[in-house]
PDB file of C-alpha atoms and ligand atoms in Angstrom:
ATOM      1  CA  UNK A 863       0.000   0.000   0.000  1.00  0.00           C
ATOM      2  CA  UNK A 864       1.403   3.356  -1.008  1.00  0.00           C
ATOM      3  CA  UNK A 865       0.860   6.414   1.150  1.00  0.00           C
ATOM      4  CA  UNK A 866      -0.801   9.098  -0.904  1.00  0.00           C
ATOM      5  CA  UNK A 867       1.037  12.402  -0.997  1.00  0.00           C
ATOM      6  CA  UNK A 868      -1.418  14.848   0.572  1.00  0.00           C
ATOM      7  CA  UNK A 869       0.046  18.136  -0.529  1.00  0.00           C
ATOM      8  CA  UNK A 870       0.071  20.191  -3.703  1.00  0.00           C
ATOM      9  CA  UNK A 871       3.446  18.981  -4.949  1.00  0.00           C
ATOM     10  CA  UNK A 872       1.921  16.754  -7.617  1.00  0.00           C
ATOM     11  CA  UNK A 873      -0.970  18.962  -8.619  1.00  0.00           C
ATOM     12  CA  UNK A 874      -1.050  20.092 -12.233  1.00  0.00           C
ATOM     13  CA  UNK A 875      -3.766  22.244 -13.768  1.00  0.00           C
ATOM     14  CA  UNK A 876      -4.665  22.312 -17.460  1.00  0.00           C
ATOM     15  CA  UNK A 877      -4.883  25.816 -18.862  1.00  0.00           C
ATOM     16  CA  UNK A 878      -8.275  24.934 -20.354  1.00  0.00           C
ATOM     17  CA  UNK A 879      -9.543  24.301 -16.813  1.00  0.00           C
ATOM     18  CA  UNK A 880      -9.274  28.064 -16.302  1.00  0.00           C
ATOM     19  CA  UNK A 881     -10.341  28.872 -19.849  1.00  0.00           C
ATOM     20  CA  UNK A 882     -11.007  32.606 -19.301  1.00  0.00           C
ATOM     21  CA  UNK A 883      -7.296  33.133 -18.543  1.00  0.00           C
ATOM     22  CA  UNK A 884      -4.489  33.545 -21.086  1.00  0.00           C
ATOM     23  CA  UNK A 885      -1.131  31.840 -20.593  1.00  0.00           C
ATOM     24  CA  UNK A 886       0.424  34.716 -18.632  1.00  0.00           C
ATOM     25  CA  UNK A 887      -2.537  34.864 -16.241  1.00  0.00           C
ATOM     26  CA  UNK A 888      -2.547  31.083 -15.784  1.00  0.00           C
ATOM     27  CA  UNK A 889       1.164  30.898 -14.990  1.00  0.00           C
ATOM     28  CA  UNK A 890       1.172  33.845 -12.588  1.00  0.00           C
ATOM     29  CA  UNK A 891      -1.940  32.774 -10.721  1.00  0.00           C
ATOM     30  CA  UNK A 892      -1.108  29.073 -10.564  1.00  0.00           C
ATOM     31  CA  UNK A 893       2.342  29.893  -9.187  1.00  0.00           C
ATOM     32  CA  UNK A 894       0.939  32.427  -6.704  1.00  0.00           C
ATOM     33  CA  UNK A 895      -1.360  29.814  -5.197  1.00  0.00           C
ATOM     34  CA  UNK A 896       1.242  27.059  -4.933  1.00  0.00           C
ATOM     35  CA  UNK A 897       0.486  25.016  -8.046  1.00  0.00           C
ATOM     36  CA  UNK A 898       3.673  23.675  -9.622  1.00  0.00           C
ATOM     37  CA  UNK A 899       2.514  21.816 -12.717  1.00  0.00           C
ATOM     38  CA  UNK A 900       0.826  23.104 -15.849  1.00  0.00           C
ATOM     39  CA  UNK A 901      -0.476  21.379 -18.956  1.00  0.00           C
ATOM     40  CA  UNK A 902      -0.666  23.886 -21.765  1.00  0.00           C
ATOM     41  CA  UNK A 903      -3.497  23.791 -24.273  1.00  0.00           C
ATOM     42  CA  UNK A 904      -2.431  25.025 -27.669  1.00  0.00           C
ATOM     43  CA  UNK A 905      -5.135  27.693 -27.918  1.00  0.00           C
ATOM     44  CA  UNK A 906      -3.245  29.830 -25.379  1.00  0.00           C
ATOM     45  CA  UNK A 907      -0.087  29.643 -27.513  1.00  0.00           C
ATOM     46  CA  UNK A 908      -1.693  31.129 -30.615  1.00  0.00           C
ATOM     47  CA  UNK A 909       0.153  34.271 -31.748  1.00  0.00           C
ATOM     48  CA  UNK A 910       2.642  33.936 -28.891  1.00  0.00           C
ATOM     49  CA  UNK A 911       6.399  34.035 -29.056  1.00  0.00           C
ATOM     50  CA  UNK A 912       7.257  30.636 -27.593  1.00  0.00           C
ATOM     51  CA  UNK A 913      10.656  31.808 -26.356  1.00  0.00           C
ATOM     52  CA  UNK A 914       8.819  34.380 -24.246  1.00  0.00           C
ATOM     53  CA  UNK A 915       6.397  31.727 -23.001  1.00  0.00           C
ATOM     54  CA  UNK A 916       9.291  29.454 -22.032  1.00  0.00           C
ATOM     55  CA  UNK A 917      10.929  32.323 -20.145  1.00  0.00           C
ATOM     56  CA  UNK A 918       7.661  33.086 -18.338  1.00  0.00           C
ATOM     57  CA  UNK A 919       7.358  29.437 -17.276  1.00  0.00           C
ATOM     58  CA  UNK A 920      10.955  29.404 -16.072  1.00  0.00           C
ATOM     59  CA  UNK A 921      10.606  32.727 -14.244  1.00  0.00           C
ATOM     60  CA  UNK A 922       7.679  31.326 -12.251  1.00  0.00           C
ATOM     61  CA  UNK A 923       9.322  27.923 -11.780  1.00  0.00           C
ATOM     62  CA  UNK A 924       6.380  26.225 -13.434  1.00  0.00           C
ATOM     63  CA  UNK A 925       6.861  22.664 -14.648  1.00  0.00           C
ATOM     64  CA  UNK A 926       5.206  21.896 -17.965  1.00  0.00           C
ATOM     65  CA  UNK A 927       3.647  18.466 -17.681  1.00  0.00           C
ATOM     66  CA  UNK A 928       2.223  18.167 -21.170  1.00  0.00           C
ATOM     67  CA  UNK A 929       1.000  19.966 -24.263  1.00  0.00           C
ATOM     68  CA  UNK A 930      -2.645  19.415 -25.224  1.00  0.00           C
ATOM     69  CA  UNK A 931      -3.445  18.359 -27.752  1.00  0.00           C
ATOM     70  CA  UNK A 932      -2.355  16.517 -30.873  1.00  0.00           C
ATOM     71  CA  UNK A 933      -4.105  13.730 -32.722  1.00  0.00           C
ATOM     72  CA  UNK A 934      -7.237  13.827 -34.888  1.00  0.00           C
ATOM     73  CA  UNK A 935      -5.512  11.570 -37.388  1.00  0.00           C
ATOM     74  CA  UNK A 936      -8.403   9.735 -39.088  1.00  0.00           C
ATOM     75  CA  UNK A 937     -10.339  11.028 -42.036  1.00  0.00           C
ATOM     76  CA  UNK A 938     -11.952   9.555 -45.118  1.00  0.00           C
ATOM     77  CA  UNK A 939     -10.118  12.336 -46.924  1.00  0.00           C
ATOM     78  CA  UNK A 940      -6.400  11.820 -47.615  1.00  0.00           C
ATOM     79  CA  UNK A 941      -5.703  15.534 -47.753  1.00  0.00           C
ATOM     80  CA  UNK A 942      -7.154  15.986 -44.255  1.00  0.00           C
ATOM     81  CA  UNK A 943      -5.029  13.128 -42.965  1.00  0.00           C
ATOM     82  CA  UNK A 944      -1.932  14.862 -44.331  1.00  0.00           C
ATOM     83  CA  UNK A 945      -3.006  18.155 -42.736  1.00  0.00           C
ATOM     84  CA  UNK A 946      -3.320  16.319 -39.424  1.00  0.00           C
ATOM     85  CA  UNK A 947       0.237  15.000 -39.771  1.00  0.00           C
ATOM     86  CA  UNK A 948       1.501  18.523 -40.422  1.00  0.00           C
ATOM     87  CA  UNK A 949      -0.415  19.863 -37.428  1.00  0.00           C
ATOM     88  CA  UNK A 950       0.995  17.157 -35.170  1.00  0.00           C
ATOM     89  CA  UNK A 951       4.532  17.890 -36.365  1.00  0.00           C
ATOM     90  CA  UNK A 952       3.883  21.528 -35.491  1.00  0.00           C
ATOM     91  CA  UNK A 953       2.617  20.468 -32.045  1.00  0.00           C
ATOM     92  CA  UNK A 954       5.872  18.586 -31.481  1.00  0.00           C
ATOM     93  CA  UNK A 955       7.808  21.780 -32.290  1.00  0.00           C
ATOM     94  CA  UNK A 956       5.615  23.756 -29.896  1.00  0.00           C
ATOM     95  CA  UNK A 957       6.054  21.160 -27.148  1.00  0.00           C
ATOM     96  CA  UNK A 958       9.825  21.243 -27.513  1.00  0.00           C
ATOM     97  CA  UNK A 959       9.824  25.053 -27.521  1.00  0.00           C
ATOM     98  CA  UNK A 960       7.918  25.397 -24.238  1.00  0.00           C
ATOM     99  CA  UNK A 961       9.644  22.466 -22.558  1.00  0.00           C
ATOM    100  CA  UNK A 962       6.710  20.054 -22.578  1.00  0.00           C
ATOM    101  CA  UNK A 963       7.981  16.475 -22.279  1.00  0.00           C
ATOM    102  CA  UNK A 964       4.843  15.027 -23.842  1.00  0.00           C
ATOM    103  CA  UNK A 965       1.809  15.664 -26.008  1.00  0.00           C
ATOM    104  CA  UNK A 966      -1.647  14.307 -25.247  1.00  0.00           C
ATOM    105  CA  UNK A 967      -3.265  12.744 -28.292  1.00  0.00           C
ATOM    106  CA  UNK A 968      -7.000  13.001 -28.785  1.00  0.00           C
ATOM    107  CA  UNK A 969      -6.716  10.452 -31.521  1.00  0.00           C
ATOM    108  CA  UNK A 970      -9.772  11.270 -33.627  1.00  0.00           C
ATOM    109  CA  UNK A 971     -12.484   9.417 -35.529  1.00  0.00           C
ATOM    110  CA  UNK A 972     -14.375   9.942 -38.752  1.00  0.00           C
ATOM    111  CA  UNK A 973     -18.100   9.097 -38.724  1.00  0.00           C
ATOM    112  CA  UNK A 974     -17.793   8.262 -42.424  1.00  0.00           C
ATOM    113  CA  UNK A 975     -15.812   5.102 -41.736  1.00  0.00           C
ATOM    114  CA  UNK A 976     -15.671   2.273 -39.213  1.00  0.00           C
ATOM    115  CA  UNK A 977     -13.889   2.656 -35.875  1.00  0.00           C
ATOM    116  CA  UNK A 978     -11.523  -0.105 -36.989  1.00  0.00           C
ATOM    117  CA  UNK A 979     -10.532   1.925 -40.045  1.00  0.00           C
ATOM    118  CA  UNK A 980     -10.091   5.028 -37.887  1.00  0.00           C
ATOM    119  CA  UNK A 981      -7.861   3.063 -35.512  1.00  0.00           C
ATOM    120  CA  UNK A 982      -5.710   1.922 -38.436  1.00  0.00           C
ATOM    121  CA  UNK A 983      -5.261   5.539 -39.480  1.00  0.00           C
ATOM    122  CA  UNK A 984      -4.482   6.561 -35.894  1.00  0.00           C
ATOM    123  CA  UNK A 985      -1.695   3.989 -35.725  1.00  0.00           C
ATOM    124  CA  UNK A 986      -0.386   5.114 -39.126  1.00  0.00           C
ATOM    125  CA  UNK A 987      -0.442   8.738 -37.996  1.00  0.00           C
ATOM    126  CA  UNK A 988       1.414   8.073 -34.743  1.00  0.00           C
ATOM    127  CA  UNK A 989       4.031   6.009 -36.570  1.00  0.00           C
ATOM    128  CA  UNK A 990       4.474   8.837 -39.098  1.00  0.00           C
ATOM    129  CA  UNK A 991       5.180  11.483 -36.447  1.00  0.00           C
ATOM    130  CA  UNK A 992       7.179   9.203 -34.162  1.00  0.00           C
ATOM    131  CA  UNK A 993      10.636   9.981 -35.609  1.00  0.00           C
ATOM    132  CA  UNK A 994      10.051  13.726 -35.120  1.00  0.00           C
ATOM    133  CA  UNK A 995       8.784  13.163 -31.580  1.00  0.00           C
ATOM    134  CA  UNK A 996      11.811  11.047 -30.676  1.00  0.00           C
ATOM    135  CA  UNK A 997      14.140  13.588 -32.267  1.00  0.00           C
ATOM    136  CA  UNK A 998      12.555  16.384 -30.221  1.00  0.00           C
ATOM    137  CA  UNK A 999      12.461  14.297 -27.052  1.00  0.00           C
ATOM    138  CA  UNK A1000       8.673  14.593 -26.813  1.00  0.00           C
ATOM    139  CA  UNK A1001       6.567  11.626 -25.737  1.00  0.00           C
ATOM    140  CA  UNK A1002       3.144  10.902 -27.243  1.00  0.00           C
ATOM    141  CA  UNK A1003       0.309   9.911 -24.916  1.00  0.00           C
ATOM    142  CA  UNK A1004      -2.666   8.097 -26.431  1.00  0.00           C
ATOM    143  CA  UNK A1005      -5.727   9.187 -24.452  1.00  0.00           C
ATOM    144  CA  UNK A1006      -8.707   6.837 -24.683  1.00  0.00           C
ATOM    145  CA  UNK A1007     -11.943   8.841 -24.719  1.00  0.00           C
ATOM    146  CA  UNK A1008     -15.354   7.825 -23.376  1.00  0.00           C
ATOM    147  CA  UNK A1009     -17.392   5.867 -25.966  1.00  0.00           C
ATOM    148  CA  UNK A1010     -19.813   8.797 -26.326  1.00  0.00           C
ATOM    149  CA  UNK A1011     -17.044  10.406 -28.416  1.00  0.00           C
ATOM    150  CA  UNK A1012     -16.487   7.379 -30.665  1.00  0.00           C
ATOM    151  CA  UNK A1013     -18.248   9.023 -33.601  1.00  0.00           C
ATOM    152  CA  UNK A1014     -16.039  12.016 -34.126  1.00  0.00           C
ATOM    153  CA  UNK A1015     -13.395  12.506 -31.421  1.00  0.00           C
ATOM    154  CA  UNK A1016     -11.722   9.195 -30.800  1.00  0.00           C
ATOM    155  CA  UNK A1017     -11.995   5.638 -32.023  1.00  0.00           C
ATOM    156  CA  UNK A1018      -9.913   4.623 -29.015  1.00  0.00           C
ATOM    157  CA  UNK A1019     -12.464   4.299 -26.241  1.00  0.00           C
ATOM    158  CA  UNK A1020     -11.060   1.925 -23.668  1.00  0.00           C
ATOM    159  CA  UNK A1021      -7.758   1.647 -21.876  1.00  0.00           C
ATOM    160  CA  UNK A1022      -7.426  -1.825 -23.345  1.00  0.00           C
ATOM    161  CA  UNK A1023      -7.518  -0.393 -26.885  1.00  0.00           C
ATOM    162  CA  UNK A1024      -4.966   2.267 -25.951  1.00  0.00           C
ATOM    163  CA  UNK A1025      -2.715  -0.341 -24.335  1.00  0.00           C
ATOM    164  CA  UNK A1026      -2.972  -2.571 -27.401  1.00  0.00           C
ATOM    165  CA  UNK A1027      -1.994   0.283 -29.690  1.00  0.00           C
ATOM    166  CA  UNK A1028       0.933   1.384 -27.524  1.00  0.00           C
ATOM    167  CA  UNK A1029       2.129  -2.218 -27.313  1.00  0.00           C
ATOM    168  CA  UNK A1030       1.794  -2.655 -31.066  1.00  0.00           C
ATOM    169  CA  UNK A1031       3.763   0.528 -31.823  1.00  0.00           C
ATOM    170  CA  UNK A1032       6.287  -0.518 -29.184  1.00  0.00           C
ATOM    171  CA  UNK A1033       8.310   2.642 -28.713  1.00  0.00           C
ATOM    172  CA  UNK A1034       9.587   4.292 -25.558  1.00  0.00           C
ATOM    173  CA  UNK A1035       8.086   7.508 -26.969  1.00  0.00           C
ATOM    174  CA  UNK A1036       4.513   6.226 -27.130  1.00  0.00           C
ATOM    175  CA  UNK A1037       2.340   5.592 -24.084  1.00  0.00           C
ATOM    176  CA  UNK A1038      -1.067   6.313 -22.612  1.00  0.00           C
ATOM    177  CA  UNK A1039      -2.897   9.049 -20.702  1.00  0.00           C
ATOM    178  CA  UNK A1040      -5.447   7.728 -18.185  1.00  0.00           C
ATOM    179  CA  UNK A1041      -8.333  10.153 -17.618  1.00  0.00           C
ATOM    180  CA  UNK A1042     -10.891   9.189 -14.980  1.00  0.00           C
ATOM    181  CA  UNK A1043     -13.648  11.027 -16.875  1.00  0.00           C
ATOM    182  CA  UNK A1044     -13.299   8.695 -19.840  1.00  0.00           C
ATOM    183  CA  UNK A1045     -12.510   5.425 -18.105  1.00  0.00           C
ATOM    184  CA  UNK A1046     -14.168   5.292 -14.662  1.00  0.00           C
ATOM    185  CA  UNK A1047     -17.020   3.036 -15.836  1.00  0.00           C
ATOM    186  CA  UNK A1048     -14.787   0.287 -17.263  1.00  0.00           C
ATOM    187  CA  UNK A1049     -14.871  -2.956 -15.196  1.00  0.00           C
ATOM    188  CA  UNK A1050     -11.404  -3.855 -16.479  1.00  0.00           C
ATOM    189  CA  UNK A1051      -9.887  -0.492 -15.526  1.00  0.00           C
ATOM    190  CA  UNK A1052      -7.728  -1.628 -12.611  1.00  0.00           C
ATOM    191  CA  UNK A1053      -6.244  -4.549 -14.541  1.00  0.00           C
ATOM    192  CA  UNK A1054      -5.608  -2.372 -17.600  1.00  0.00           C
ATOM    193  CA  UNK A1055      -3.908   0.291 -15.452  1.00  0.00           C
ATOM    194  CA  UNK A1056      -1.608  -2.411 -14.086  1.00  0.00           C
ATOM    195  CA  UNK A1057      -0.924  -3.668 -17.619  1.00  0.00           C
ATOM    196  CA  UNK A1058      -0.226  -0.132 -18.832  1.00  0.00           C
ATOM    197  CA  UNK A1059       2.223   0.586 -16.022  1.00  0.00           C
ATOM    198  CA  UNK A1060       3.921  -2.799 -16.318  1.00  0.00           C
ATOM    199  CA  UNK A1061       4.780  -1.943 -19.930  1.00  0.00           C
ATOM    200  CA  UNK A1062       6.068   1.526 -18.919  1.00  0.00           C
ATOM    201  CA  UNK A1063       3.229   3.080 -20.904  1.00  0.00           C
ATOM    202  CA  UNK A1064       1.496   5.010 -18.115  1.00  0.00           C
ATOM    203  CA  UNK A1065       2.517   8.553 -19.047  1.00  0.00           C
ATOM    204  CA  UNK A1066      -0.247  10.752 -17.606  1.00  0.00           C
ATOM    205  CA  UNK A1067      -3.169  10.811 -15.171  1.00  0.00           C
ATOM    206  CA  UNK A1068      -6.077  13.256 -15.574  1.00  0.00           C
ATOM    207  CA  UNK A1069      -8.726  13.922 -12.930  1.00  0.00           C
ATOM    208  CA  UNK A1070     -12.152  15.567 -12.733  1.00  0.00           C
ATOM    209  CA  UNK A1071     -15.606  14.122 -12.009  1.00  0.00           C
ATOM    210  CA  UNK A1072     -18.694  12.836 -13.831  1.00  0.00           C
ATOM    211  CA  UNK A1073     -21.749  14.898 -12.949  1.00  0.00           C
ATOM    212  CA  UNK A1074     -25.072  13.082 -12.530  1.00  0.00           C
ATOM    213  CA  UNK A1075     -27.009  13.951 -14.543  1.00  0.00           C
ATOM    214  CA  UNK A1076     -24.542  15.240 -17.103  1.00  0.00           C
ATOM    215  CA  UNK A1077     -26.072  18.135 -19.008  1.00  0.00           C
ATOM    216  CA  UNK A1078     -23.448  18.538 -21.742  1.00  0.00           C
ATOM    217  CA  UNK A1079     -21.150  15.886 -23.169  1.00  0.00           C
ATOM    218  CA  UNK A1080     -18.259  18.301 -23.597  1.00  0.00           C
ATOM    219  CA  UNK A1081     -18.425  21.150 -21.118  1.00  0.00           C
ATOM    220  CA  UNK A1082     -20.127  19.771 -18.023  1.00  0.00           C
ATOM    221  CA  UNK A1083     -17.260  18.071 -16.256  1.00  0.00           C
ATOM    222  CA  UNK A1084     -17.312  18.200 -12.487  1.00  0.00           C
ATOM    223  CA  UNK A1085     -14.723  19.085  -9.913  1.00  0.00           C
ATOM    224  CA  UNK A1086     -13.499  16.060  -7.979  1.00  0.00           C
ATOM    225  CA  UNK A1087     -16.164  15.291  -5.385  1.00  0.00           C
ATOM    226  CA  UNK A1088     -19.012  16.775  -7.459  1.00  0.00           C
ATOM    227  CA  UNK A1089     -20.019  13.563  -9.178  1.00  0.00           C
ATOM    228  CA  UNK A1090     -19.931   9.781  -9.092  1.00  0.00           C
ATOM    229  CA  UNK A1091     -16.313   8.877  -9.879  1.00  0.00           C
ATOM    230  CA  UNK A1092     -14.303   7.330  -7.067  1.00  0.00           C
ATOM    231  CA  UNK A1093     -11.227   9.390  -7.947  1.00  0.00           C
ATOM    232  CA  UNK A1094      -9.178   8.444  -4.841  1.00  0.00           C
ATOM    233  CA  UNK A1095      -9.626   4.755  -5.609  1.00  0.00           C
ATOM    234  CA  UNK A1096      -8.539   5.120  -9.239  1.00  0.00           C
ATOM    235  CA  UNK A1097      -5.630   7.302  -8.144  1.00  0.00           C
ATOM    236  CA  UNK A1098      -4.591   4.580  -5.702  1.00  0.00           C
ATOM    237  CA  UNK A1099      -4.574   2.024  -8.545  1.00  0.00           C
ATOM    238  CA  UNK A1100      -2.439   4.321 -10.675  1.00  0.00           C
ATOM    239  CA  UNK A1101       0.039   5.031  -7.883  1.00  0.00           C
ATOM    240  CA  UNK A1102       0.199   1.432  -6.690  1.00  0.00           C
ATOM    241  CA  UNK A1103       1.076   0.514 -10.269  1.00  0.00           C
ATOM    242  CA  UNK A1104       4.101   2.803  -9.932  1.00  0.00           C
ATOM    243  CA  UNK A1105       2.972   6.086 -11.471  1.00  0.00           C
ATOM    244  CA  UNK A1106       4.803   9.006  -9.872  1.00  0.00           C
ATOM    245  CA  UNK A1107       3.820  11.846 -12.164  1.00  0.00           C
ATOM    246  CA  UNK A1108       1.462  14.765 -11.687  1.00  0.00           C
ATOM    247  CA  UNK A1109      -2.270  14.520 -11.093  1.00  0.00           C
ATOM    248  CA  UNK A1110      -3.627  16.757 -13.827  1.00  0.00           C
ATOM    249  CA  UNK A1111      -6.874  18.597 -13.182  1.00  0.00           C
ATOM    250  CA  UNK A1112      -8.632  18.841 -16.528  1.00  0.00           C
ATOM    251  CA  UNK A1113     -12.127  20.273 -16.265  1.00  0.00           C
ATOM    252  CA  UNK A1114     -14.179  21.690 -19.116  1.00  0.00           C
ATOM    253  CA  UNK A1115     -17.100  23.389 -17.417  1.00  0.00           C
ATOM    254  CA  UNK A1116     -19.313  26.206 -18.612  1.00  0.00           C
ATOM    255  CA  UNK A1117     -20.501  26.429 -15.000  1.00  0.00           C
ATOM    256  CA  UNK A1118     -17.050  26.929 -13.468  1.00  0.00           C
ATOM    257  CA  UNK A1119     -15.772  29.095 -16.336  1.00  0.00           C
ATOM    258  CA  UNK A1120     -18.573  31.541 -15.520  1.00  0.00           C
ATOM    259  CA  UNK A1121     -17.333  31.939 -11.936  1.00  0.00           C
ATOM    260  CA  UNK A1122     -14.418  33.920 -10.484  1.00  0.00           C
ATOM    261  CA  UNK A1123     -11.344  31.944 -11.534  1.00  0.00           C
ATOM    262  CA  UNK A1124      -9.306  32.826  -8.435  1.00  0.00           C
ATOM    263  CA  UNK A1125     -12.008  31.373  -6.178  1.00  0.00           C
ATOM    264  CA  UNK A1126     -12.248  28.420  -8.535  1.00  0.00           C
ATOM    265  CA  UNK A1127      -8.515  27.690  -8.187  1.00  0.00           C
ATOM    266  CA  UNK A1128      -8.986  27.551  -4.416  1.00  0.00           C
ATOM    267  CA  UNK A1129     -11.870  25.093  -4.932  1.00  0.00           C
ATOM    268  CA  UNK A1130      -9.631  23.009  -7.175  1.00  0.00           C
ATOM    269  CA  UNK A1131      -6.960  22.874  -4.470  1.00  0.00           C
ATOM    270  CA  UNK A1132      -9.533  21.885  -1.839  1.00  0.00           C
ATOM    271  CA  UNK A1133     -11.017  19.195  -4.094  1.00  0.00           C
ATOM    272  CA  UNK A1134      -7.539  17.953  -4.910  1.00  0.00           C
ATOM    273  CA  UNK A1135      -6.546  17.633  -1.268  1.00  0.00           C
ATOM    274  CA  UNK A1136      -9.842  16.136  -0.109  1.00  0.00           C
ATOM    275  CA  UNK A1137     -11.454  14.238  -2.983  1.00  0.00           C
ATOM    276  CA  UNK A1138      -8.560  13.049  -5.159  1.00  0.00           C
TER     277      UNK A1138
HETATM  278 ZN1   ZN B 422      -7.818  14.093 -20.342  1.00  0.00          ZN
END
């Protein structure tokens, strides 16, 4: 049994969690409240000088956990698949520039073809960008998404499918991001977490909660403790399997975005310390 670290030292917040804030505001306010880890969503890097962003992160001693997001490889259209490759290569450059050791992949799906075909194209896409990722020293984390997104966001919907793909690609640069929002319902979750870690593929751990009832499939995620996910139990599985990375708070919530973001950060810290 591993003793859970009950302080903020492994707390990471995704910039999209505090969507109203730009990158400067995120970094300054996270640092001011004792948060050490940040996962940067690419929207806050648009039109930014990445050297300046890197300096800002360094000045505030903020550790970049990951860049979000790459992926969206599948399409019935070849030209779109090539555009996705180019965009992922650009994401690798951005990750390297801001010091992100990994990129989260929302792998994609095209409703015009079968999930199997989309998964083939996902594997092809990852293999295409792998040399650039390795060259840049940036890891790629396959994030399985809840099956409600199987039509258009990801054809990888279970941790088992993500594990199988990472094992098939078999590279130290390709692993998996476990997000409780997408995977909490899966009866094989604990065993697949152990499998993932045993293969050194457990790269990232994302937390939030599943509101009941959920009112929006994209932007109604809960803060830990709001909903029905047993986050501490899943965290214990992840840590007992050997994961020592950050716990990344990733919450898309129209409700919380409409509130004061400073107060919200304090709520996040409380929920992290008490319900994670
Ligand atoms: Zn996630």
